Amino acid sequence: MKQRLLVLSLLLIAGSAGASSTEKPEAMPEWESDKLELALAHANTGNPVEGKRLHHYLYCSACHGDNGESPSRNWPSLTGQKPDYVMKTLLDYKQSMRRDHYRKAFVMTRMAGLLNESQMADLAAYYAQQPAPAIPPSTNVKLAKQGAKLANRGDDKRGITACSACHGEHGESGVTPDTPALAGQTPEYFIQAMTMYKQGMRTSDVGGVMRMYSKSLTEAEIKALAHYYASLGSKAGAPKP
Amino acid sequence: MNRRELLKALGAGGALALLNAPAMAAAKNKTAHIVIVGGGIGGATAAKYLRLAAPGVKITLVEPVKRFITCLRSNDVAVGHMTLDDITFTYDALRARYKINVVHDRVIGFDPDKKTVQLDAGGKLAYDKLVVSPGIDFIYGDVEGYTREAAETTLPHAWKAGPQTLLLKKQLEAMPQGGTFLMVAPPNPFRCPPGPYERASLIAEWFQKHNPRAKVIILDHKDAFTKDVPFKKAWERLYGFNTPNSMIEWIPAAKGGTPKRVDAANRTVIAAAGTFKADVVNYISPQRAGTVAFRMGLTNREGWCPVNRRTFESEIVRDVHVIGDACVGDSMPKSGYSANSQAKVAVQAIADMLAGKTPGEPSMINVCYSLAGQDYGVSIADIFKVVDNRIVKLPASGVSPITDSPAQPLLEAVYQRNWHRTFANDCFA
């Protein structure tokens, strides 16, 4: 029955006219924190078994890996991510709030459009159940050491709070839904995300917090932080299929 | 030092011992002039990739138009999802980044012995190697009543993007509610094998919004077409195909779909299956190699250009390579992707020959995404190799599977857009 509904929702989407290919820079909508709280009320009630099925059935695995640990530097790992952040991200996409790779996020915007909120929660539950990603092969130990200090102490002079204050001592994520786990994410993806915040191209951070901090960081600092958080990946990562 | 001077020097004797093969190759490379006739997908790709394969040669591209409109995605233009500007490309990058001498002119004469081509504006270009990428032209009068004049005024083929595409668009928009759109799908071989069926799909989708009682009828010269399994599944899912209320009716040759006569003034096509009077008739003409290939004497009796499948050198004229829709490609479809793939093989062969090396064994690909709806893609991916001077498809090739996952056709539609952007850049940027 569920599959039938999905096909039906596809038919409804297919009936509406597609967007023009000519991409114009447009202002992205932003979250208000009370609305976000309401939207994520059921984020932690998902069914991980159904989430695992959806992960394959909807081809999420094609880019994010068999278990949600990405085999590519282009796309993030989802394993070990906390449910409300995954759900928030899927809602970001569904509401056309996200760009990826410095352009409109066509793939994820359309994919999230296929999902209802219960399915988002199911996927989120599945990813949360998986162990955090392994240390990516491109991680540079020397750069990671440079990043550690800034990540854990911040920089008073420039008003930069320690990253760990929100993202956790080991990059395992913090309390609020908009602070993802960062441990084991590829440096390339981390740099892309931070650069897009810095350039104001990514506006999904509640209250513009990441846009503010990233503005104060140099490219070299972003790079060092990227390698530091990559180096916090788990020893093993997701079980291989 | 050109080739003749080099031969003279060799004939003079004394220098022979000093000239080893690499030195000869270098001497040839420096002066080699490669002329490319036709700046479509094949010709533009050939110019760019020849520069990458043979940095030292002189390259001239002869193409009449300054702004090239690709057929790729022109079906989207016909139903208003894209504009002609979206599919129009210039030669600026080929000039600036790849140092191609682009000449906007027409080839009107050819001397294969003296190895020159004559330009319309006057002047001749001498070449060491010539690449011809002429595309297609249309065969009019295959059935009684179908003429060039009819195609240009009342029955657009819209099979070369530009004014014909806009004419078709205008006719669709002027259709009365509940009217009939009739397409005649061409016989094999023809440019863009999935194109007619993508067009029928996108027009049915457009009707859903703008003319919900209108119908699409396809009269076909054939009994099967590329990607027909996923296309028909998409038609079932989106347009009620195989039900009494289907928006698309496909009449294959076996059911009398082959057109016999055309009454252009009354927008009527007569076939064994019946007399079809429509509000818009999109008669996609049978095709042959582009006219310039005929003028240059590169075509066979079937109207296509026979080539050595490893190098795409003409089997009729030496030092002339024919690529793209116009060449005899065996199992390789006449697609933009094939032209792009063949261009790369041909220019690598040319670079090898100029360097005194034997061209290698080619491996070619064709990837093609079509839309059965704006959010529903179907694709094909083929890998080819050459066996006994025939291009054969390898078993690894395949088309979109039929699954019940709504993500599968949706992702293919997204990939199609990304593919189009990347592919156009591979050819023109």
XYZ file of C-alpha atoms in Angstrom:
670
model
C 0.000 0.000 0.000
C 2.802 2.327 0.955
C 4.453 1.731 -2.428
C 1.214 2.463 -4.195
C 0.973 5.769 -2.359
C 4.501 6.645 -3.347
C 3.759 5.961 -6.992
C 0.636 8.065 -6.679
C 2.568 10.939 -5.162
C 5.002 10.649 -8.048
C 2.132 10.940 -10.511
C 0.933 14.083 -8.768
C 4.388 15.606 -8.916
C 4.795 14.604 -12.544
C 1.593 16.451 -13.391
C 2.963 19.805 -12.299
C 5.150 21.800 -14.633
C 8.900 21.578 -14.164
C 11.037 24.596 -13.391
C 12.879 26.384 -16.139
C 16.503 25.414 -16.572
C 17.635 28.999 -16.393
C 18.800 29.336 -12.841
C 18.486 32.739 -11.256
C 20.008 33.429 -7.863
C 17.085 33.636 -5.504
C 16.675 34.404 -1.832
C 16.287 31.185 0.115
C 13.651 30.943 2.857
C 14.994 30.686 6.416
C 13.922 28.828 9.550
C 12.385 30.473 12.556
C 13.380 28.472 15.607
C 9.871 27.983 17.012
C 8.638 26.672 13.674
C 11.595 24.325 13.452
C 10.843 22.938 16.894
C 7.281 22.209 15.842
C 8.358 20.609 12.570
C 10.746 18.281 14.371
C 8.272 17.211 17.074
C 8.235 13.622 15.753
C 11.828 13.427 14.570
C 12.757 10.805 17.160
C 9.836 8.459 16.580
C 11.018 6.835 13.324
C 11.207 3.138 12.558
C 14.790 2.208 11.622
C 13.732 -1.007 9.828
C 11.492 0.951 7.505
C 14.249 3.560 7.221
C 16.665 0.925 6.004
C 14.167 -0.228 3.384
C 13.614 3.353 2.187
C 17.361 3.962 2.061
C 17.604 1.321 -0.676
C 14.157 1.623 -2.242
C 14.619 5.351 -2.896
C 18.226 4.947 -4.103
C 19.656 7.023 -1.233
C 22.340 4.341 -1.140
C 23.454 5.269 -4.669
C 25.245 8.381 -3.365
C 25.355 7.980 0.409
C 26.668 4.410 0.472
C 25.191 1.023 1.253
C 24.743 1.837 4.933
C 24.718 5.611 4.768
C 28.491 5.985 5.022
C 29.392 7.885 1.879
C 31.944 6.340 -0.473
C 32.445 9.763 -2.075
C 33.920 13.080 -1.021
C 31.055 14.781 -2.849
C 28.244 13.643 -0.596
C 28.092 13.520 3.186
C 28.035 10.431 5.338
C 24.766 10.082 7.215
C 25.749 7.336 9.631
C 25.781 8.284 13.290
C 23.940 11.528 12.555
C 21.308 12.477 15.067
C 17.688 12.061 13.942
C 16.478 15.619 14.312
C 19.349 16.958 12.221
C 18.630 14.473 9.400
C 14.956 15.331 9.532
C 15.698 19.061 9.564
C 17.965 18.637 6.543
C 15.315 16.723 4.606
C 12.818 19.458 5.422
C 15.368 22.083 4.328
C 15.566 20.369 0.956
C 11.845 19.806 0.618
C 11.311 23.530 1.181
C 14.014 24.455 -1.390
C 16.244 25.994 1.285
C 19.434 24.279 0.231
C 22.089 24.600 -2.414
C 24.793 21.998 -2.915
C 28.045 22.312 -4.769
C 27.400 26.048 -5.071
C 24.274 25.581 -7.124
C 20.633 24.747 -6.582
C 20.341 21.317 -4.986
C 18.333 19.611 -7.713
C 18.768 16.007 -6.626
C 18.004 16.297 -2.924
C 15.276 18.888 -3.369
C 13.409 16.491 -5.638
C 14.167 13.424 -3.532
C 12.969 15.064 -0.323
C 9.839 16.040 -2.220
C 8.964 12.336 -2.417
C 9.012 11.918 1.363
C 6.371 12.535 3.976
C 7.455 13.415 7.524
C 6.981 9.916 8.855
C 9.316 8.546 6.180
C 11.869 11.269 6.981
C 11.800 10.164 10.604
C 12.232 6.505 9.549
C 15.326 7.334 7.516
C 16.671 9.469 10.350
C 16.210 6.601 12.805
C 18.109 4.224 10.525
C 21.107 6.526 10.075
C 21.252 7.308 13.784
C 21.533 3.594 14.489
C 24.652 3.177 12.365
C 28.102 3.761 13.851
C 29.765 7.077 13.008
C 31.750 7.076 9.757
C 35.321 5.806 9.699
C 38.199 8.271 9.327
C 38.145 9.246 5.624
C 41.244 8.250 3.632
C 41.983 11.856 2.643
C 42.413 12.950 6.289
C 45.699 14.757 6.933
C 46.974 14.198 10.487
C 49.168 17.313 10.549
C 46.312 19.571 9.487
C 44.030 17.826 11.973
C 46.376 18.800 14.816
C 46.303 22.418 13.676
C 42.515 22.393 13.686
C 42.145 20.861 17.153
C 43.006 24.011 19.075
C 40.565 26.274 17.273
C 37.847 23.635 17.460
C 38.180 23.193 21.213
C 39.149 26.659 22.400
C 37.829 29.038 19.766
C 39.403 32.481 19.465
C 38.382 35.093 22.018
C 39.984 37.950 20.143
C 37.801 37.385 17.100
C 34.706 36.373 19.024
C 34.847 32.804 17.751
C 33.271 30.351 20.161
C 34.818 26.874 20.368
C 33.143 24.621 17.756
C 32.976 21.883 20.383
C 30.638 24.002 22.480
C 27.826 23.173 20.065
C 29.108 20.215 18.041
C 30.317 18.149 20.997
C 33.723 17.434 22.460
C 34.305 14.625 19.940
C 32.270 16.088 17.086
C 29.383 13.857 18.072
C 26.854 16.751 17.820
C 25.209 18.915 20.404
C 21.855 19.658 21.958
C 19.987 21.729 19.391
C 18.665 20.166 16.161
C 20.768 22.420 13.929
C 24.133 21.211 15.289
C 25.126 18.095 13.352
C 27.687 15.470 14.251
C 30.875 16.282 12.311
C 33.111 13.348 13.260
C 34.295 11.361 10.246
C 32.755 13.643 7.606
C 35.090 13.966 4.618
C 37.255 17.105 4.663
C 36.064 17.928 1.145
C 32.404 17.964 2.147
C 33.148 19.937 5.330
C 35.050 22.582 3.356
C 32.251 22.848 0.813
C 29.631 23.327 3.538
C 31.699 25.938 5.391
C 32.579 27.811 2.221
C 28.912 27.994 1.274
C 28.082 29.367 4.744
C 30.918 31.883 4.408
C 29.625 33.006 1.017
C 26.061 33.223 2.262
C 24.982 30.525 -0.194
C 23.815 28.221 2.559
C 21.100 29.729 4.702
C 19.701 26.701 6.500
C 21.492 27.566 9.780
C 18.994 28.833 12.303
C 19.670 32.484 13.122
C 22.587 32.685 10.699
C 24.998 31.318 13.331
C 27.226 29.364 10.969
C 27.242 32.172 8.437
C 28.504 34.447 11.220
C 31.294 32.160 12.490
C 32.446 31.047 9.046
C 32.890 34.662 8.004
C 35.567 35.110 10.661
C 37.510 32.022 9.583
C 40.255 31.995 6.981
C 40.360 29.366 4.255
C 43.329 27.750 5.973
C 41.445 27.564 9.271
C 38.416 25.972 7.594
C 40.731 23.427 6.020
C 42.375 22.611 9.356
C 39.004 22.244 11.064
C 37.839 19.969 8.252
C 40.748 17.605 8.797
C 40.356 17.742 12.564
C 36.718 16.647 12.447
C 37.484 14.025 9.809
C 40.117 12.604 12.147
C 37.467 12.068 14.833
C 35.790 9.361 12.735
C 35.251 5.958 14.290
C 37.857 3.199 14.008
C 35.655 0.889 11.976
C 32.782 2.878 10.495
C 29.645 1.214 9.236
C 29.623 -2.567 8.911
C 30.424 -3.580 5.353
C 27.570 -5.393 3.595
C 58.533 22.153 -43.780
C 55.404 20.606 -45.285
C 55.002 17.018 -46.376
C 56.073 17.631 -49.954
C 59.198 19.509 -48.919
C 59.954 16.721 -46.494
C 59.645 14.134 -49.260
C 61.873 16.277 -51.501
C 64.453 16.431 -48.778
C 64.262 12.685 -48.377
C 64.588 12.253 -52.135
C 67.675 14.443 -52.142
C 69.409 11.621 -50.362
C 71.985 12.931 -47.921
C 69.513 13.915 -45.219
C 67.940 10.490 -45.020
C 70.198 9.081 -42.351
C 69.675 12.115 -40.139
C 65.919 11.939 -40.186
C 64.706 9.326 -37.756
C 61.003 8.626 -37.353
C 60.262 10.849 -34.315
C 61.943 13.799 -35.957
C 59.853 13.280 -39.072
C 56.747 13.103 -36.976
C 57.660 16.318 -35.213
C 58.320 18.040 -38.497
C 54.955 16.934 -39.843
C 53.108 17.857 -36.661
C 54.356 21.405 -36.746
C 52.918 22.157 -40.120
C 49.877 19.911 -40.143
C 46.642 21.744 -40.881
C 43.416 19.999 -39.936
C 40.226 21.442 -41.342
C 36.911 20.539 -39.740
C 33.746 21.004 -41.768
C 30.645 21.421 -39.611
C 30.507 22.865 -36.100
C 27.721 20.848 -34.529
C 28.241 18.419 -31.669
C 30.673 16.263 -33.673
C 32.667 19.092 -35.260
C 32.943 21.185 -32.090
C 34.068 18.169 -30.061
C 36.578 17.237 -32.758
C 38.101 20.737 -32.745
C 38.469 20.850 -28.971
C 39.771 17.326 -28.527
C 42.130 17.567 -31.483
C 43.761 20.515 -29.733
C 44.165 18.328 -26.635
C 45.500 15.365 -28.638
C 47.795 17.340 -30.926
C 48.692 20.694 -29.311
C 50.983 21.829 -32.148
C 48.714 21.512 -35.172
C 46.764 24.242 -36.925
C 42.998 23.724 -36.689
C 40.334 25.471 -38.748
C 36.634 24.907 -38.134
C 34.267 25.876 -40.940
C 30.680 26.396 -39.813
C 28.092 28.696 -41.420
C 26.260 29.800 -38.248
C 27.719 31.929 -35.469
C 25.373 30.629 -32.802
C 24.706 26.926 -32.907
C 21.358 25.595 -31.677
C 21.590 21.999 -30.493
C 18.824 19.502 -31.134
C 19.448 18.274 -27.601
C 16.535 19.349 -25.373
C 14.744 21.053 -28.276
C 11.672 19.007 -27.317
C 11.705 21.006 -24.082
C 11.617 24.184 -26.172
C 8.601 22.948 -28.155
C 6.575 22.666 -24.933
C 7.978 25.804 -23.295
C 10.143 24.286 -20.551
C 13.273 25.775 -22.099
C 13.994 28.536 -24.595
C 16.085 28.419 -27.750
C 18.654 30.552 -25.894
C 19.088 27.730 -23.363
C 20.236 25.382 -26.129
C 22.263 27.886 -28.149
C 26.065 27.804 -28.004
C 28.795 30.015 -29.442
C 32.307 29.230 -30.613
C 33.933 31.730 -28.242
C 35.495 29.061 -26.013
C 36.823 27.077 -28.973
C 38.514 30.248 -30.239
C 39.807 31.566 -26.936
C 40.676 28.444 -24.971
C 41.592 25.992 -27.709
C 43.011 28.356 -30.335
C 40.708 27.106 -33.053
C 40.448 29.253 -36.152
C 36.660 29.361 -36.570
C 35.528 30.505 -40.004
C 31.836 31.223 -40.485
C 31.426 30.097 -44.052
C 30.112 27.303 -46.221
C 32.135 24.718 -48.123
C 31.124 24.853 -51.792
C 33.948 22.931 -53.458
C 36.346 20.106 -52.688
C 39.481 18.824 -54.409
C 40.502 15.519 -52.814
C 43.661 15.278 -54.974
C 45.018 18.715 -54.156
C 43.505 18.373 -50.671
C 41.695 21.681 -50.611
C 38.197 22.861 -49.775
C 36.684 25.892 -51.443
C 34.819 28.418 -49.316
C 31.704 30.287 -50.396
C 33.189 33.705 -49.599
C 36.160 32.857 -51.822
C 39.499 31.337 -50.996
C 40.611 27.782 -50.467
C 41.796 25.940 -47.409
C 44.546 23.381 -47.889
C 44.415 20.534 -45.394
C 46.514 17.604 -44.302
C 43.512 15.910 -42.726
C 39.889 16.819 -43.144
C 37.157 16.043 -40.619
C 33.601 16.271 -41.922
C 30.722 16.370 -39.471
C 27.793 17.223 -41.730
C 24.824 16.045 -39.662
C 21.633 15.141 -41.483
C 19.326 16.510 -44.103
C 15.811 15.482 -45.002
C 14.324 13.376 -47.762
C 11.196 15.053 -49.102
C 8.701 13.381 -51.404
C 9.097 9.904 -49.876
C 5.323 9.797 -49.956
C 2.981 11.656 -52.304
C 2.064 15.074 -50.995
C 4.983 15.556 -48.606
C 7.178 18.358 -49.910
C 9.826 20.710 -48.600
C 7.324 23.544 -48.855
C 4.795 21.591 -46.781
C 7.461 20.914 -44.145
C 8.443 24.560 -43.970
C 4.910 25.930 -43.718
C 2.273 23.480 -42.492
C 3.813 20.145 -41.436
C 6.961 20.962 -39.429
C 9.436 18.161 -38.806
C 11.132 20.226 -36.056
C 14.053 17.801 -36.367
C 16.630 20.566 -36.630
C 16.252 22.980 -33.756
C 15.424 26.594 -34.571
C 12.534 28.084 -36.578
C 11.009 24.626 -37.072
C 10.875 24.089 -33.298
C 9.145 27.428 -32.822
C 6.701 26.674 -35.647
C 5.711 23.427 -33.938
C 5.356 25.249 -30.614
C 3.118 27.883 -32.184
C 0.930 25.238 -33.794
C 0.558 23.359 -30.498
C -0.475 26.536 -28.726
C -3.058 27.306 -31.429
C -4.638 23.833 -31.271
C -8.359 23.775 -30.475
C -9.398 22.135 -27.191
C -9.793 18.408 -27.639
C -7.799 18.458 -30.888
C -5.416 15.873 -32.311
C -1.639 16.021 -32.586
C -0.369 13.556 -35.170
C 3.273 12.571 -35.405
C 4.839 10.539 -38.178
C 7.895 8.807 -36.713
C 10.647 8.274 -39.301
C 12.118 5.019 -40.620
C 15.550 3.840 -39.416
C 18.196 5.089 -39.420
C 17.530 8.612 -38.197
C 18.906 11.256 -35.838
C 18.043 10.804 -32.150
C 16.157 7.466 -32.062
C 14.267 8.201 -28.798
C 13.453 11.784 -29.869
C 9.993 11.169 -31.405
C 8.813 9.250 -28.344
C 10.174 11.822 -25.916
C 8.404 14.508 -27.923
C 5.112 12.586 -27.895
C 5.483 12.209 -24.108
C 6.222 15.860 -23.419
C 3.371 16.986 -25.646
C 0.961 14.626 -23.826
C 2.178 16.126 -20.544
C 1.689 19.632 -21.912
C -1.843 18.692 -23.020
C -2.659 17.504 -19.477
C -2.230 21.087 -18.378
C -3.288 23.139 -21.393
C -5.551 20.949 -23.495
C -6.689 18.013 -21.350
C -8.987 16.370 -23.919
C -6.398 16.520 -26.731
C -4.764 13.349 -28.058
C -1.371 12.311 -29.416
C -1.314 9.802 -32.269
C 1.992 8.368 -33.534
C 2.066 6.775 -36.966
C 5.256 4.761 -37.106
C 7.347 3.310 -39.930
C 8.651 0.789 -37.348
C 7.439 -1.899 -34.976
C 9.890 -1.147 -32.169
C 11.917 1.792 -30.946
C 14.763 2.464 -28.563
C 13.919 2.350 -24.845
C 10.380 1.307 -25.818
C 9.912 -0.817 -22.688
C 10.524 1.985 -20.163
C 8.795 4.527 -22.436
C 5.606 2.440 -22.634
C 5.692 1.844 -18.874
C 5.981 5.609 -18.368
C 3.073 6.197 -20.757
C 0.990 3.728 -18.709
C 1.862 5.498 -15.486
C 1.519 9.047 -16.728
C -0.833 9.121 -19.731
C -3.150 6.107 -19.396
C -1.472 4.161 -22.201
C -3.211 0.819 -22.902
C -6.479 2.123 -21.467
C -9.495 3.467 -23.401
C -8.640 6.962 -22.157
C -4.991 6.906 -23.241
C -3.642 10.294 -24.296
C -1.109 8.547 -26.558
C -1.926 6.121 -29.337
C 1.024 4.432 -31.056
C 0.334 2.717 -34.387
C 3.334 0.620 -35.475
C 4.052 -0.501 -39.042
C 2.537 -3.929 -38.332
C -0.783 -2.228 -37.577
C -0.683 -0.044 -40.679
C 1.184 2.930 -39.257
C 3.441 3.530 -42.268
C 2.289 6.691 -44.072
C 1.226 6.285 -47.714
C 0.044 9.731 -48.733
C -0.116 13.232 -47.306
C -2.708 15.941 -47.879
C -0.785 18.874 -46.498
C -3.507 21.500 -47.008
C -5.957 19.473 -44.910
C -3.345 18.272 -42.407
C -4.244 14.701 -43.246
C -2.045 11.593 -43.439
C -3.276 8.425 -45.123
C -1.929 5.071 -43.931
C -3.150 1.467 -44.065
C -4.512 1.991 -40.550
C -6.818 4.732 -41.821
C -7.086 8.386 -42.780
C -5.858 10.639 -40.007
C -6.933 14.269 -40.014
C -5.238 16.246 -37.301
C -4.926 19.779 -35.987
C -1.128 19.595 -35.884
C 0.921 17.228 -38.021
C 4.553 16.722 -37.037
C 5.869 14.803 -40.019
C 9.400 13.763 -39.097
C 10.987 13.231 -42.486
C 13.154 10.291 -43.478
C 16.807 11.307 -43.351
C 20.168 11.095 -45.091
C 23.643 12.494 -44.547
C 23.968 16.291 -44.624
C 24.045 17.831 -48.092
C 27.697 18.868 -47.894
C 28.650 15.167 -47.668
C 26.846 14.517 -50.964
C 28.547 17.492 -52.632
C 31.906 16.161 -51.472
C 31.145 12.680 -52.804
C 31.405 10.976 -49.431
C 28.076 9.100 -49.474
C 27.034 5.587 -50.448
C 23.856 4.511 -52.241
C 21.862 4.605 -49.011
C 22.802 8.252 -48.522
C 25.230 7.794 -45.596
C 29.026 7.990 -45.405
C 30.903 4.685 -45.164
C 33.983 4.862 -42.927
C 36.737 2.756 -41.461
C 35.202 2.047 -38.060
C 38.521 2.340 -36.204
C 39.505 5.761 -37.484
C 36.338 7.133 -39.105
C 38.401 7.765 -42.240
C 36.148 7.754 -45.283
C 36.191 4.524 -47.285
C 35.718 6.693 -50.384
C 38.228 9.549 -49.971
C 41.611 9.307 -48.223
C 42.583 11.702 -45.421
C 38.930 12.628 -44.897
C 37.236 11.495 -41.677
C 33.454 11.536 -41.354
C 31.858 11.540 -37.900
C 28.446 11.918 -36.323
C 24.967 11.266 -37.677
C 26.184 11.182 -41.298
C 28.580 8.243 -40.974
C 27.648 4.584 -41.167
C 27.756 3.688 -37.486
C 26.257 0.174 -37.503
C 24.758 -0.452 -34.072
C 25.802 2.975 -32.818
C 22.756 5.281 -32.764
C 22.756 8.642 -34.534
C 22.939 10.679 -31.342
C 24.863 13.700 -30.138
C 26.670 11.480 -27.672
C 27.726 9.087 -30.449
C 29.022 12.044 -32.483
C 30.990 13.242 -29.452
C 32.410 9.769 -28.883
C 33.285 9.282 -32.565
C 34.908 12.735 -32.720
C 37.292 11.764 -29.924
C 38.200 8.502 -31.631
C 38.689 10.178 -35.015
C 40.941 12.981 -33.725
C 43.043 10.583 -31.674
C 43.485 8.494 -34.835
C 44.476 11.643 -36.740
C 46.959 12.646 -34.032
C 48.414 9.120 -34.109
C 48.692 9.111 -37.903
C 50.386 12.522 -37.890
C 52.854 11.219 -35.326
C 53.587 8.190 -37.488
C 51.850 5.813 -35.085
C 49.197 3.206 -35.786
C 45.814 4.267 -34.355
C 44.720 2.213 -31.367
C 41.696 0.060 -30.734
C 38.688 2.312 -30.071
C 36.142 1.878 -27.318
C 33.092 4.060 -27.736
C 30.078 4.905 -25.648
C 26.625 6.320 -26.081
C 24.610 7.540 -23.124
C 21.236 9.069 -23.658
C 18.640 10.380 -21.256
C 15.120 11.106 -22.448
C 12.183 12.554 -20.585
C 8.868 10.734 -20.572
C 7.662 13.631 -18.415
C 9.420 16.566 -16.774
C 10.006 14.413 -13.689
C 10.349 11.059 -15.372
C 13.571 10.110 -17.126
C 14.495 6.995 -19.097
C 18.030 6.265 -20.161
C 20.234 4.011 -22.203
C 23.942 3.376 -21.852
C 25.849 1.517 -24.566
C 29.462 0.482 -24.895
C 30.824 -0.338 -28.341
C 33.873 -1.923 -29.855
C 34.920 -2.663 -33.421
C 34.850 -6.254 -34.683
C 35.661 -7.015 -38.339
C 35.175 -3.357 -39.265
C 31.711 -3.298 -37.706
C 30.732 -1.376 -34.591
C 29.139 -3.823 -32.165
C 27.368 -3.232 -28.879
C 28.794 -4.986 -25.836
C 26.530 -6.984 -23.512
C 27.187 -4.554 -20.642
C 24.876 -2.047 -22.384
C 21.370 -1.525 -21.049
C 18.274 0.619 -20.567
C 16.473 1.878 -17.469
C 15.034 -0.992 -15.456
C 11.349 -0.980 -14.575
C 11.054 -0.682 -10.806
C 8.258 0.458 -8.540
C 10.510 3.007 -6.814
C 9.315 6.548 -7.552
C 12.877 7.742 -7.001
C 14.214 5.865 -10.013
C 12.581 7.817 -12.907
C 12.761 11.026 -10.871
C 16.516 10.661 -10.378
C 16.912 9.908 -14.079
C 15.091 13.153 -14.887
C 17.450 15.058 -12.580
C 20.483 13.279 -14.031
C 19.238 14.204 -17.498
C 19.459 17.914 -16.695
C 22.905 17.573 -15.185
C 23.996 15.390 -18.086
C 22.842 17.990 -20.594
C 24.799 20.770 -18.888
C 27.961 18.700 -18.603
C 27.716 17.289 -22.101
C 27.211 20.690 -23.742
C 30.310 21.901 -21.893
C 32.283 18.911 -23.122
C 31.495 19.934 -26.699
C 31.540 23.724 -26.641
C 33.402 24.933 -23.531
